[in-house]
CSV table of N, CA, C and O and ligand atoms in Angstrom, one decimal:
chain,number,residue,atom,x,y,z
A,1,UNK,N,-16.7,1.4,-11.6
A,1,UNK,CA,-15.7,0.4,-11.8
A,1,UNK,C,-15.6,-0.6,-10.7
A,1,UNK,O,-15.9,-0.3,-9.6
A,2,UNK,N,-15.3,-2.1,-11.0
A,2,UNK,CA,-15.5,-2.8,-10.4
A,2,UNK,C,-13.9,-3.5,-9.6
A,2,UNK,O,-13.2,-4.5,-9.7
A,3,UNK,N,-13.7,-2.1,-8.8
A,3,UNK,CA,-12.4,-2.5,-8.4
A,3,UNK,C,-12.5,-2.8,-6.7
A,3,UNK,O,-13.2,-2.2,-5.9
A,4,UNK,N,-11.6,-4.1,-6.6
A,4,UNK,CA,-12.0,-4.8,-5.0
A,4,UNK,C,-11.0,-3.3,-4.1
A,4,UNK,O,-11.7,-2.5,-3.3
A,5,UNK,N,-10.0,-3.1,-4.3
A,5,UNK,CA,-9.2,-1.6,-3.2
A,5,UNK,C,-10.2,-0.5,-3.7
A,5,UNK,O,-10.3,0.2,-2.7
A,6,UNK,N,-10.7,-0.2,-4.5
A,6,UNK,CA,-11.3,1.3,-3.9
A,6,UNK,C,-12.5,0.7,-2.9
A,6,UNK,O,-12.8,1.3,-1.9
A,7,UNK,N,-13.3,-0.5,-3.3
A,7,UNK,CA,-14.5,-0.7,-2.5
A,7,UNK,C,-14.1,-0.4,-1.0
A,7,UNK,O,-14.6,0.4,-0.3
A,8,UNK,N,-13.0,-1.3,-0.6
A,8,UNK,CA,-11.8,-1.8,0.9
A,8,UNK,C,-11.4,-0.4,1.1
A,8,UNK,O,-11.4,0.1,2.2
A,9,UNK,N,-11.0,0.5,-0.3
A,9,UNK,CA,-10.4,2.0,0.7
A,9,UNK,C,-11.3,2.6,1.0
A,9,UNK,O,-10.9,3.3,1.9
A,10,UNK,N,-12.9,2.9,0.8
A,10,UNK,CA,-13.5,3.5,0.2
A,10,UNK,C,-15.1,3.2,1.8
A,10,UNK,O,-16.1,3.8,2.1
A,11,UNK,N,-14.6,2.2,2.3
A,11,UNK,CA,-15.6,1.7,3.2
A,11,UNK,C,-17.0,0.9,2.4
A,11,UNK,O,-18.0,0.7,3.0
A,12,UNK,N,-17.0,0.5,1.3
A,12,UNK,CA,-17.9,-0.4,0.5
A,12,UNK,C,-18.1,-1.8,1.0
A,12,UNK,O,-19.2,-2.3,1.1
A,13,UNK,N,-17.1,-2.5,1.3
A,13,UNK,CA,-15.9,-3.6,1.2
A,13,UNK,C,-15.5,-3.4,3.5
A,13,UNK,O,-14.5,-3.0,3.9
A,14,UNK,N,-16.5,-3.8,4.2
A,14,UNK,CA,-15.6,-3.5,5.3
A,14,UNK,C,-14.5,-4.2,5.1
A,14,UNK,O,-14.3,-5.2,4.3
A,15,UNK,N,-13.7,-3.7,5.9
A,15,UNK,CA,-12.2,-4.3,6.4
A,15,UNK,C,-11.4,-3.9,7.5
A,15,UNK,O,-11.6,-2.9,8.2
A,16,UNK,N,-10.7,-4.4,7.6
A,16,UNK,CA,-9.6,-4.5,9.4
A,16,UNK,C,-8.8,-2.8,8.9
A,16,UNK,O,-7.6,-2.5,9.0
A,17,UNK,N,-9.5,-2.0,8.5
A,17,UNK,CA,-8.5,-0.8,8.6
A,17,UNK,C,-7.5,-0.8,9.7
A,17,UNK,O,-7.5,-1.3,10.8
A,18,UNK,N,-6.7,-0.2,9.2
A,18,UNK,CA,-5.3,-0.1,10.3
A,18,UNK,C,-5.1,1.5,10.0
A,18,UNK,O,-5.3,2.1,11.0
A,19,UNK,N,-4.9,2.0,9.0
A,19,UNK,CA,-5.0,3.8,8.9
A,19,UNK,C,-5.9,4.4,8.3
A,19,UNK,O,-6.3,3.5,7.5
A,20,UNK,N,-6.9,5.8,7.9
A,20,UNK,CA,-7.1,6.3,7.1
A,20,UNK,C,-7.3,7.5,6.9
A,20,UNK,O,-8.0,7.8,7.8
A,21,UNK,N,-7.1,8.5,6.3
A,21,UNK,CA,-7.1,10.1,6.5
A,21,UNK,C,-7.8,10.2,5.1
A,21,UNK,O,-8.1,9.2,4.6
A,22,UNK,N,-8.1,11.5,4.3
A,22,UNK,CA,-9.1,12.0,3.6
A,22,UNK,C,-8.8,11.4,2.2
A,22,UNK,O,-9.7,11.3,1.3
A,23,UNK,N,-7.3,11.1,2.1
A,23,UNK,CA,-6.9,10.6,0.6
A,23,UNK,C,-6.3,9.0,0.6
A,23,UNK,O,-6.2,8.2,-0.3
A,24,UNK,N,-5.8,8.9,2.2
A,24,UNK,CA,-5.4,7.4,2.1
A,24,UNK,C,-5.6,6.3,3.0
A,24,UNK,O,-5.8,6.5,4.2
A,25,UNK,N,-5.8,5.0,2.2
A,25,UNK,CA,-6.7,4.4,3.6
A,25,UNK,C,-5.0,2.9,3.3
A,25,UNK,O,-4.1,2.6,2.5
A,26,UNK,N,-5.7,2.3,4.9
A,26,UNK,CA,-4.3,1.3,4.6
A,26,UNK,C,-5.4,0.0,5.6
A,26,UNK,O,-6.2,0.3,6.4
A,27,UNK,N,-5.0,-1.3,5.1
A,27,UNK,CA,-5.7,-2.4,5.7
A,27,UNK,C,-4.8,-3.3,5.8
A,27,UNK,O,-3.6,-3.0,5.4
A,28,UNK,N,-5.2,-4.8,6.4
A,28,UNK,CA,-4.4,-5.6,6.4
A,28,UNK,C,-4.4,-6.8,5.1
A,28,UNK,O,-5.4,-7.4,4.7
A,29,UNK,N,-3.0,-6.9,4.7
A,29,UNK,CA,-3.2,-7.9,3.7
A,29,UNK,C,-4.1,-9.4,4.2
A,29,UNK,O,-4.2,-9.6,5.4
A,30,UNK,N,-4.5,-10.1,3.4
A,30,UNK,CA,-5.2,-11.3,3.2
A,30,UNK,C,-3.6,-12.3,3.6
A,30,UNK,O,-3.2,-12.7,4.6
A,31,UNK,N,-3.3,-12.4,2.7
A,31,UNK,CA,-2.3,-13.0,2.7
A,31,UNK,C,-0.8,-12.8,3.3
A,31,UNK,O,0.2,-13.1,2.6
A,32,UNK,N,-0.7,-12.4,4.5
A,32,UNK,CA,0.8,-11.6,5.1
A,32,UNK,C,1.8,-13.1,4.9
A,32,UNK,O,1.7,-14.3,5.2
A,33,UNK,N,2.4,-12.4,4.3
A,33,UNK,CA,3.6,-13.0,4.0
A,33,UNK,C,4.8,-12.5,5.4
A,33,UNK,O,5.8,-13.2,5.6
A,34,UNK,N,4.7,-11.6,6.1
A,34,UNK,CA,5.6,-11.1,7.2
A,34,UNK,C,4.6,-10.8,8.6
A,34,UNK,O,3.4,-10.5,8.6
A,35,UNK,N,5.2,-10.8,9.6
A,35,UNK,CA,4.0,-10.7,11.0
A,35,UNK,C,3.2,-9.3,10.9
A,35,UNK,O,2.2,-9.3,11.6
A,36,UNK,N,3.4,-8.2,10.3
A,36,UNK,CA,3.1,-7.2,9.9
A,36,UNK,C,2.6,-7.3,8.6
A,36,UNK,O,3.7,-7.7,8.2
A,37,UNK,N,1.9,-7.2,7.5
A,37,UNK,CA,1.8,-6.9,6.3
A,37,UNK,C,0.9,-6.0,6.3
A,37,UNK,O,-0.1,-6.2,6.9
A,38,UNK,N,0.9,-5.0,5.7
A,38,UNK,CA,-0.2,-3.7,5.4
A,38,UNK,C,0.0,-3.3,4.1
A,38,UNK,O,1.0,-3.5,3.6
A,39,UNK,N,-1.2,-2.8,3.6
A,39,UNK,CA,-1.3,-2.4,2.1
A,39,UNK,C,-1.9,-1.0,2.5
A,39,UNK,O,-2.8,-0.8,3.3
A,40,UNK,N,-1.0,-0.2,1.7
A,40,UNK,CA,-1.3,1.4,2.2
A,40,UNK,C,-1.7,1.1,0.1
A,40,UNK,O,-1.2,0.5,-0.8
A,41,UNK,N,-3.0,2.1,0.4
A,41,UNK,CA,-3.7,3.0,-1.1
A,41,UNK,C,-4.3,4.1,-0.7
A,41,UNK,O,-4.6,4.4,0.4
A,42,UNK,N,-4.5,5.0,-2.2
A,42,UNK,CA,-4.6,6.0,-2.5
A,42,UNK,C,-6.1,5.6,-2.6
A,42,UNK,O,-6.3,4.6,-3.3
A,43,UNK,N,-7.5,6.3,-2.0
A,43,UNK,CA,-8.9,6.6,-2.1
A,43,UNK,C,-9.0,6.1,-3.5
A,43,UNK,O,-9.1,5.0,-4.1
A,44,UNK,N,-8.8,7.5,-4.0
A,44,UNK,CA,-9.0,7.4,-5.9
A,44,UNK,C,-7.7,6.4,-6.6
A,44,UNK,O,-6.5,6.3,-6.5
A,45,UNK,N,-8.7,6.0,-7.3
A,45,UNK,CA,-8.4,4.6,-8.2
A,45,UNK,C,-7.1,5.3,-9.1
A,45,UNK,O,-7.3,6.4,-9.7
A,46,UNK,N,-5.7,4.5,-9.1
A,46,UNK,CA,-4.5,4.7,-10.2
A,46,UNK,C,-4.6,3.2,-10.2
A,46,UNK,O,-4.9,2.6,-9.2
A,47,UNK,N,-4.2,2.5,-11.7
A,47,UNK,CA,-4.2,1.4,-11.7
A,47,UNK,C,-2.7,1.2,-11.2
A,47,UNK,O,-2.5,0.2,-10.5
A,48,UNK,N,-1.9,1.8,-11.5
A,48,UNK,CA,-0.4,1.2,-10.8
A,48,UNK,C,0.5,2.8,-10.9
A,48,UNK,O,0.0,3.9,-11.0
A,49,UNK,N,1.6,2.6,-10.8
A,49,UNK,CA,2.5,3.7,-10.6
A,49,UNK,C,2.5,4.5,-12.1
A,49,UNK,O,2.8,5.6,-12.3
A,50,UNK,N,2.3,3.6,-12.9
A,50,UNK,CA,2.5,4.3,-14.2
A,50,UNK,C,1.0,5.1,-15.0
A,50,UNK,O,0.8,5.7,-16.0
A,51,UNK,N,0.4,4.8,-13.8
A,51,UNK,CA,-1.5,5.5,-14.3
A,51,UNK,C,-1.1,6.7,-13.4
A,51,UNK,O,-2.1,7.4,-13.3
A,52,UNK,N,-0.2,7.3,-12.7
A,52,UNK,CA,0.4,8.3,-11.7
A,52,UNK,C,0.4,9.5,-12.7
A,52,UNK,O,1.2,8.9,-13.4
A,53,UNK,N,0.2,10.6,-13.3
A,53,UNK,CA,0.3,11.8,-14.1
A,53,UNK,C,1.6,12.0,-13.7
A,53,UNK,O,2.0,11.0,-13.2
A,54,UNK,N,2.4,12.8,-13.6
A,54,UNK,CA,3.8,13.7,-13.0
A,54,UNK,C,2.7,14.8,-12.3
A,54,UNK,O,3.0,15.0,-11.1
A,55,UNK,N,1.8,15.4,-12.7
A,55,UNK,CA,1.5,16.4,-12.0
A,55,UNK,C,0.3,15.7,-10.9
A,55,UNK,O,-0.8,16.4,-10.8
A,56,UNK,N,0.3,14.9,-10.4
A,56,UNK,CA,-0.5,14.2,-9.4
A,56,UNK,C,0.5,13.1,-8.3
A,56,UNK,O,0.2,12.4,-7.4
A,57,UNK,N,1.6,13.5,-8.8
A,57,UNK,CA,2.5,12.5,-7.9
A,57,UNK,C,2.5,12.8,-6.4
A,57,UNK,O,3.1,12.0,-5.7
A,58,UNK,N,1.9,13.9,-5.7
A,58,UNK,CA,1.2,14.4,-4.5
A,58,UNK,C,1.1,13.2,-3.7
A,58,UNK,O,1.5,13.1,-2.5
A,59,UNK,N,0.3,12.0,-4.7
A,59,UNK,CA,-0.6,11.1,-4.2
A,59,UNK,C,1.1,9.9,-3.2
A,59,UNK,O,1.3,9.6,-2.0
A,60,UNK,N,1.8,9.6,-4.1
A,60,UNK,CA,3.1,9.2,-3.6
A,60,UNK,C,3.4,9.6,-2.5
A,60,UNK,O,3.5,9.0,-1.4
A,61,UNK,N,3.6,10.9,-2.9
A,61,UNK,CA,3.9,11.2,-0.6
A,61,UNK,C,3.1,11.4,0.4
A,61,UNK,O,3.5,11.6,1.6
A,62,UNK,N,1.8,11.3,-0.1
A,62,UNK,CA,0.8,11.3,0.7
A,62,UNK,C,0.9,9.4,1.1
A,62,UNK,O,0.4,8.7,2.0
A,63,UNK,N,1.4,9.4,0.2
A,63,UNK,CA,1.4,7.6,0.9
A,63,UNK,C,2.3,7.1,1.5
A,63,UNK,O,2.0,6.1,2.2
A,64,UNK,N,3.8,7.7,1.6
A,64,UNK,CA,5.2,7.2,2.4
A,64,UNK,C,4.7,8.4,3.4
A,64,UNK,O,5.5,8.3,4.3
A,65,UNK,N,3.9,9.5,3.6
A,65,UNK,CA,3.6,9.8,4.9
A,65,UNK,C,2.8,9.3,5.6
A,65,UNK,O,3.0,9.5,6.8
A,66,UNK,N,1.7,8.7,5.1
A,66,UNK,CA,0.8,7.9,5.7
A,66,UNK,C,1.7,6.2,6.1
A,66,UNK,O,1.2,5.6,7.0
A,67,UNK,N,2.8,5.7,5.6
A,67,UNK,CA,3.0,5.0,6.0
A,67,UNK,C,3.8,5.3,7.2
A,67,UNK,O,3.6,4.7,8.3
A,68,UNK,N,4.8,6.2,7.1
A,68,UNK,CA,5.4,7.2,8.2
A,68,UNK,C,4.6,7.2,9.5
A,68,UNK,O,5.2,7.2,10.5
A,69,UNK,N,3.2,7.1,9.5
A,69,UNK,CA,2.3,7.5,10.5
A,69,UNK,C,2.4,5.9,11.1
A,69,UNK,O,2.7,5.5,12.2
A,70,UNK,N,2.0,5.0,10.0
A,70,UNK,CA,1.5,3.8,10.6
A,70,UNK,C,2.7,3.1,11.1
A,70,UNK,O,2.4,2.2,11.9
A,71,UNK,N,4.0,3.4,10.8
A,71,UNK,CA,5.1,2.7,11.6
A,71,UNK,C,5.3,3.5,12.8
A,71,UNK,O,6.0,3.1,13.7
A,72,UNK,N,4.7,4.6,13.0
A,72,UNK,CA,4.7,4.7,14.6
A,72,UNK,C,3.6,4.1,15.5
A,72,UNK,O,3.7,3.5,16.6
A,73,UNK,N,2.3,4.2,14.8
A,73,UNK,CA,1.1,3.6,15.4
A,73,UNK,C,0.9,2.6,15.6
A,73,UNK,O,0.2,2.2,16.5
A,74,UNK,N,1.5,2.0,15.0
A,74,UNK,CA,2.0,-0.1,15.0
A,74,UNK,C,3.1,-0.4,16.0
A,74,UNK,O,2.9,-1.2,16.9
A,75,UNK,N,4.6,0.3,16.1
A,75,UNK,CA,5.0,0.6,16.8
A,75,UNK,C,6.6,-0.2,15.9
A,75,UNK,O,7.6,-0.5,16.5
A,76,UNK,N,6.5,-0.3,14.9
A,76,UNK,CA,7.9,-0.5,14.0
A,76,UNK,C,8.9,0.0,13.2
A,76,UNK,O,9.8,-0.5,12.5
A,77,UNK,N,8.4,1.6,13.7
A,77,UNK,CA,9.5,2.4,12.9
A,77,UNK,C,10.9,2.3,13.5
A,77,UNK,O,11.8,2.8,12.9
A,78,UNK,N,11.1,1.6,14.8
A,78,UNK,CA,12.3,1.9,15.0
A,78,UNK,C,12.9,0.8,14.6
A,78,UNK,O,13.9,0.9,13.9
A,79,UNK,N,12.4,-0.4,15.3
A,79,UNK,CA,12.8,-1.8,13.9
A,79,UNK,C,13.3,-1.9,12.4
A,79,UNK,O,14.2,-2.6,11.9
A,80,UNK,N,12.3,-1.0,11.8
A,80,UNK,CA,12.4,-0.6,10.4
A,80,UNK,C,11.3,-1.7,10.1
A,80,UNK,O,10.7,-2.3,10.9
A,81,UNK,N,11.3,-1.7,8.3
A,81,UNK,CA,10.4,-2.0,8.0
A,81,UNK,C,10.3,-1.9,6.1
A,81,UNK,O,10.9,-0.9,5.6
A,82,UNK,N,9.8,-2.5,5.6
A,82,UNK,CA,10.2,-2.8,4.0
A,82,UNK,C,9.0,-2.7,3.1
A,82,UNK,O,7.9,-3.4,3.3
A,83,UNK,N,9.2,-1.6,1.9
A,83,UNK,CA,8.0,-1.1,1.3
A,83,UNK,C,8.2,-1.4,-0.1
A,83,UNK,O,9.2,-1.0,-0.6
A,84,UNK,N,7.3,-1.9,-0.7
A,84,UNK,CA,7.1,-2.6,-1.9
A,84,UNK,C,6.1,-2.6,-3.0
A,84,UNK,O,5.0,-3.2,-3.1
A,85,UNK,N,6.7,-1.6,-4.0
A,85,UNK,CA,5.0,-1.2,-4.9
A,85,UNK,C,5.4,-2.4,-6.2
A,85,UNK,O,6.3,-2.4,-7.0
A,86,UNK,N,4.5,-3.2,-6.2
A,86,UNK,CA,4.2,-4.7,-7.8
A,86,UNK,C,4.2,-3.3,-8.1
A,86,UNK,O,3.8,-2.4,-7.4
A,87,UNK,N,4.6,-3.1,-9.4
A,87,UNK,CA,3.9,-2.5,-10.8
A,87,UNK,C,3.9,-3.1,-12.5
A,87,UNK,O,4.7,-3.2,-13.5
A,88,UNK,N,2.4,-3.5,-12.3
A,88,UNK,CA,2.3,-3.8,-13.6
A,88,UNK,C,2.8,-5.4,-13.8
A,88,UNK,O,3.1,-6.0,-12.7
A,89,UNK,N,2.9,-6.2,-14.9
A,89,UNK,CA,2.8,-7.4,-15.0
A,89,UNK,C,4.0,-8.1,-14.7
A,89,UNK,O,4.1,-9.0,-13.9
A,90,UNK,N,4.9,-7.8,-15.4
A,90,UNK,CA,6.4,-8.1,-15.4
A,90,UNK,C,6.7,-7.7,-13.8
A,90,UNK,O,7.6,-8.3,-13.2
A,91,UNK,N,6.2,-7.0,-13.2
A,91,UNK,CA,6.5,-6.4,-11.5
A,91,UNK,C,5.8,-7.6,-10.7
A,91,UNK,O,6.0,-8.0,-9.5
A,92,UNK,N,5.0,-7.9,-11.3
A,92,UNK,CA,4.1,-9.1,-10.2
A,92,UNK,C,3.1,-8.7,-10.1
A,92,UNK,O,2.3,-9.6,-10.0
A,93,UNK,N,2.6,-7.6,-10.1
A,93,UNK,CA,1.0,-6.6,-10.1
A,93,UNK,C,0.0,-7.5,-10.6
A,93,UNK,O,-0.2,-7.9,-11.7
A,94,UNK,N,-0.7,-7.8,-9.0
A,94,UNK,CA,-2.1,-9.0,-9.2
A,94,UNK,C,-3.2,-8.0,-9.1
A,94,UNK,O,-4.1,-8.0,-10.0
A,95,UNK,N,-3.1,-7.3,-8.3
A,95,UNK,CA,-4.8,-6.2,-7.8
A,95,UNK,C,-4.2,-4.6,-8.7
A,95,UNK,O,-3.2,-3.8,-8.4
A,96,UNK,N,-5.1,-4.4,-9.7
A,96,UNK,CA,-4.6,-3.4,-10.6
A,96,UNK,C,-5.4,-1.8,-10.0
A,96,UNK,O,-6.1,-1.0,-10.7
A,97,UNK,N,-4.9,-1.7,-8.9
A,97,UNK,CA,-5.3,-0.1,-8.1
A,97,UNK,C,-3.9,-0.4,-7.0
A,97,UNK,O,-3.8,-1.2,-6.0
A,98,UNK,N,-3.0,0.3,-7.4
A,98,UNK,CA,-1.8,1.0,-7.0
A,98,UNK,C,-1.6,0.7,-5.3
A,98,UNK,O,-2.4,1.4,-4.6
A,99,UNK,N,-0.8,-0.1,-4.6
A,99,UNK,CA,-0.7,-0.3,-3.8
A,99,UNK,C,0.7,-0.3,-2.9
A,99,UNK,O,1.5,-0.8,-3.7
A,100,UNK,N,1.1,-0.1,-2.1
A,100,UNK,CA,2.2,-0.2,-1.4
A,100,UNK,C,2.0,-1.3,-0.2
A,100,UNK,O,1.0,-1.3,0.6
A,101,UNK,N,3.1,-2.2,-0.3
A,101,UNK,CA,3.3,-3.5,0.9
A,101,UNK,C,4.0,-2.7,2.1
A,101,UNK,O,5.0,-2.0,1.8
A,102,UNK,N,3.7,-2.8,3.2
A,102,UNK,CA,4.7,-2.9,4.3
A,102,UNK,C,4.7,-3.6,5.0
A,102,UNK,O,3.7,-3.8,5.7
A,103,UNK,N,5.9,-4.5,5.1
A,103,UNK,CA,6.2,-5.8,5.9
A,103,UNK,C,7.1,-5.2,7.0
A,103,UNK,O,7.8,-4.2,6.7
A,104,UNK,N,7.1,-5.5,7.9
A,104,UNK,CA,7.4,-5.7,9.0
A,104,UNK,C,7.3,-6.6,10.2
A,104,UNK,O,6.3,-7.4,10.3
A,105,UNK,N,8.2,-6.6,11.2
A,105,UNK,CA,7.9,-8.0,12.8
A,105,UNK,C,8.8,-8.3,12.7
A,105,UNK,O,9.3,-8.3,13.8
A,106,UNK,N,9.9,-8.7,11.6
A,106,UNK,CA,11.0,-9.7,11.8
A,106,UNK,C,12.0,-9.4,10.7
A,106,UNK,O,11.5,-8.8,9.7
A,107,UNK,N,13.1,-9.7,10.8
A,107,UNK,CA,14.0,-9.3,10.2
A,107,UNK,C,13.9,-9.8,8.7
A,107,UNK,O,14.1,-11.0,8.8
A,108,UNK,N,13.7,-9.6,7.5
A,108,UNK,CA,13.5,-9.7,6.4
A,108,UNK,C,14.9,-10.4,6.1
A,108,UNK,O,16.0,-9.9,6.4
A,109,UNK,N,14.7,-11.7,5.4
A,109,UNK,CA,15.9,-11.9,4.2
A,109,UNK,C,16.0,-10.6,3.3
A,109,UNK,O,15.2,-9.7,2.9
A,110,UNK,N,17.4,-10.8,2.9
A,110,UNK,CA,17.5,-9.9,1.7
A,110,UNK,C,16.6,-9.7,0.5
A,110,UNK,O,15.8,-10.6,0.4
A,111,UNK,N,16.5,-8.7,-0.4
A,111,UNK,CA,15.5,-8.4,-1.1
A,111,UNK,C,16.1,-9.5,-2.4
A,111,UNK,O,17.2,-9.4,-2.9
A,112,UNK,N,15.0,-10.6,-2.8
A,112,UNK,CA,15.2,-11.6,-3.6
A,112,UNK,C,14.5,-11.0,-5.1
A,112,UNK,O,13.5,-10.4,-5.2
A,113,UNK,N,15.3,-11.3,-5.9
A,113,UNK,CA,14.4,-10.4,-7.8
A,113,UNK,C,13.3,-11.1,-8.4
A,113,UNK,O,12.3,-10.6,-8.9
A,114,UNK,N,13.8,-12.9,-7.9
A,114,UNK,CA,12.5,-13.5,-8.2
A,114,UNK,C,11.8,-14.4,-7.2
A,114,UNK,O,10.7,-14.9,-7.5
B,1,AMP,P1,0.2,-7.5,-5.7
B,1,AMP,O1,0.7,-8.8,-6.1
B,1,AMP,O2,1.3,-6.5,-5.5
B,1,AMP,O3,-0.9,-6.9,-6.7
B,1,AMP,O4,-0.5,-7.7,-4.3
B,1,AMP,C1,-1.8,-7.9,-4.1
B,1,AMP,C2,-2.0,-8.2,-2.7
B,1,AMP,O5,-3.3,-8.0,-2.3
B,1,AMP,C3,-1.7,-9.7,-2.3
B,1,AMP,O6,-0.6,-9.7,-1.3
B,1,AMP,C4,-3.0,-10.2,-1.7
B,1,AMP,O7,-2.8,-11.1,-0.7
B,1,AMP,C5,-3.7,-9.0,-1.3
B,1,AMP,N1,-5.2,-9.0,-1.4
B,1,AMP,C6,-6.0,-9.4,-2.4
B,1,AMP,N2,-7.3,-9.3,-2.1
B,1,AMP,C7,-7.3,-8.7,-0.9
B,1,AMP,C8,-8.3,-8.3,0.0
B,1,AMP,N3,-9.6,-8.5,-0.3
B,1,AMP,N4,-8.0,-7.8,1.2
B,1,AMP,C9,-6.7,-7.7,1.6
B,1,AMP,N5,-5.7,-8.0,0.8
B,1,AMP,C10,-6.0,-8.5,-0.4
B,2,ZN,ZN1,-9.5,1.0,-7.5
């Protein structure tokens, strides 16, 4: 499959890794929209939250603990910090392999719908 995040999780695709452990890899976005931006994914290819089974949802907290890791390793967990999964079209979902945003650096405006 000709997907650009599994190549980038996957080491096909180098990239600026920032975390990665046996199931999740996290890099820096292209485009940071905040002084921080990171895209935490799952190794194995889910096209969004809704390609998630119920009995594989494992993969979910293996990802808010991997981000858990990287807000201490960056050093913004005590700042805080703002996590954001697009899903699917109507969500904004441009890159169709399942991703989570974390912004962080600076105090976020409120969360805007559009
Ligand atoms: P979304 O709109 O939620 O699908 O977000 C896709 C994100 O992936 C955008 O913020 C892009 O800037 C980012 N992006 C696209 N291609 C790459 C890439 N090759 N490396 C890092 N980030 C990327
Ligand atoms: Zn993929």
């Amino acid at each position: 499959m000709d997907c650009i995040f599994c190549k980038l999780a996957n080491g096909e695709i180098p990239t600026n890794m920032v975390y990665e452990d046996e199931r999740i890899a996290a890099f820096k976005d292209v485009n940071p929209v905040a002084p921080v931006h990171i895209l935490v994914v799952p190794k194995k290819h889910y096209s969004s939250l809704e390609d998630v089974d119920f009995e594989n949802m494992d993969v979910i907290i293996d990802i808010h603990k991997a981000i858990r890791k990287i807000a201490e390793q960056e050093g913004f967990s005590k700042n805080g910090y703002r996590i954001i999964n697009n899903c699917g079209k109507d969500g904004g979902q441009e890159v169709p392999h399942i991703h989570y945003h974390v912004l962080a650096g600076k105090q976020l405006t409120k969360l805007v719908t559009d």
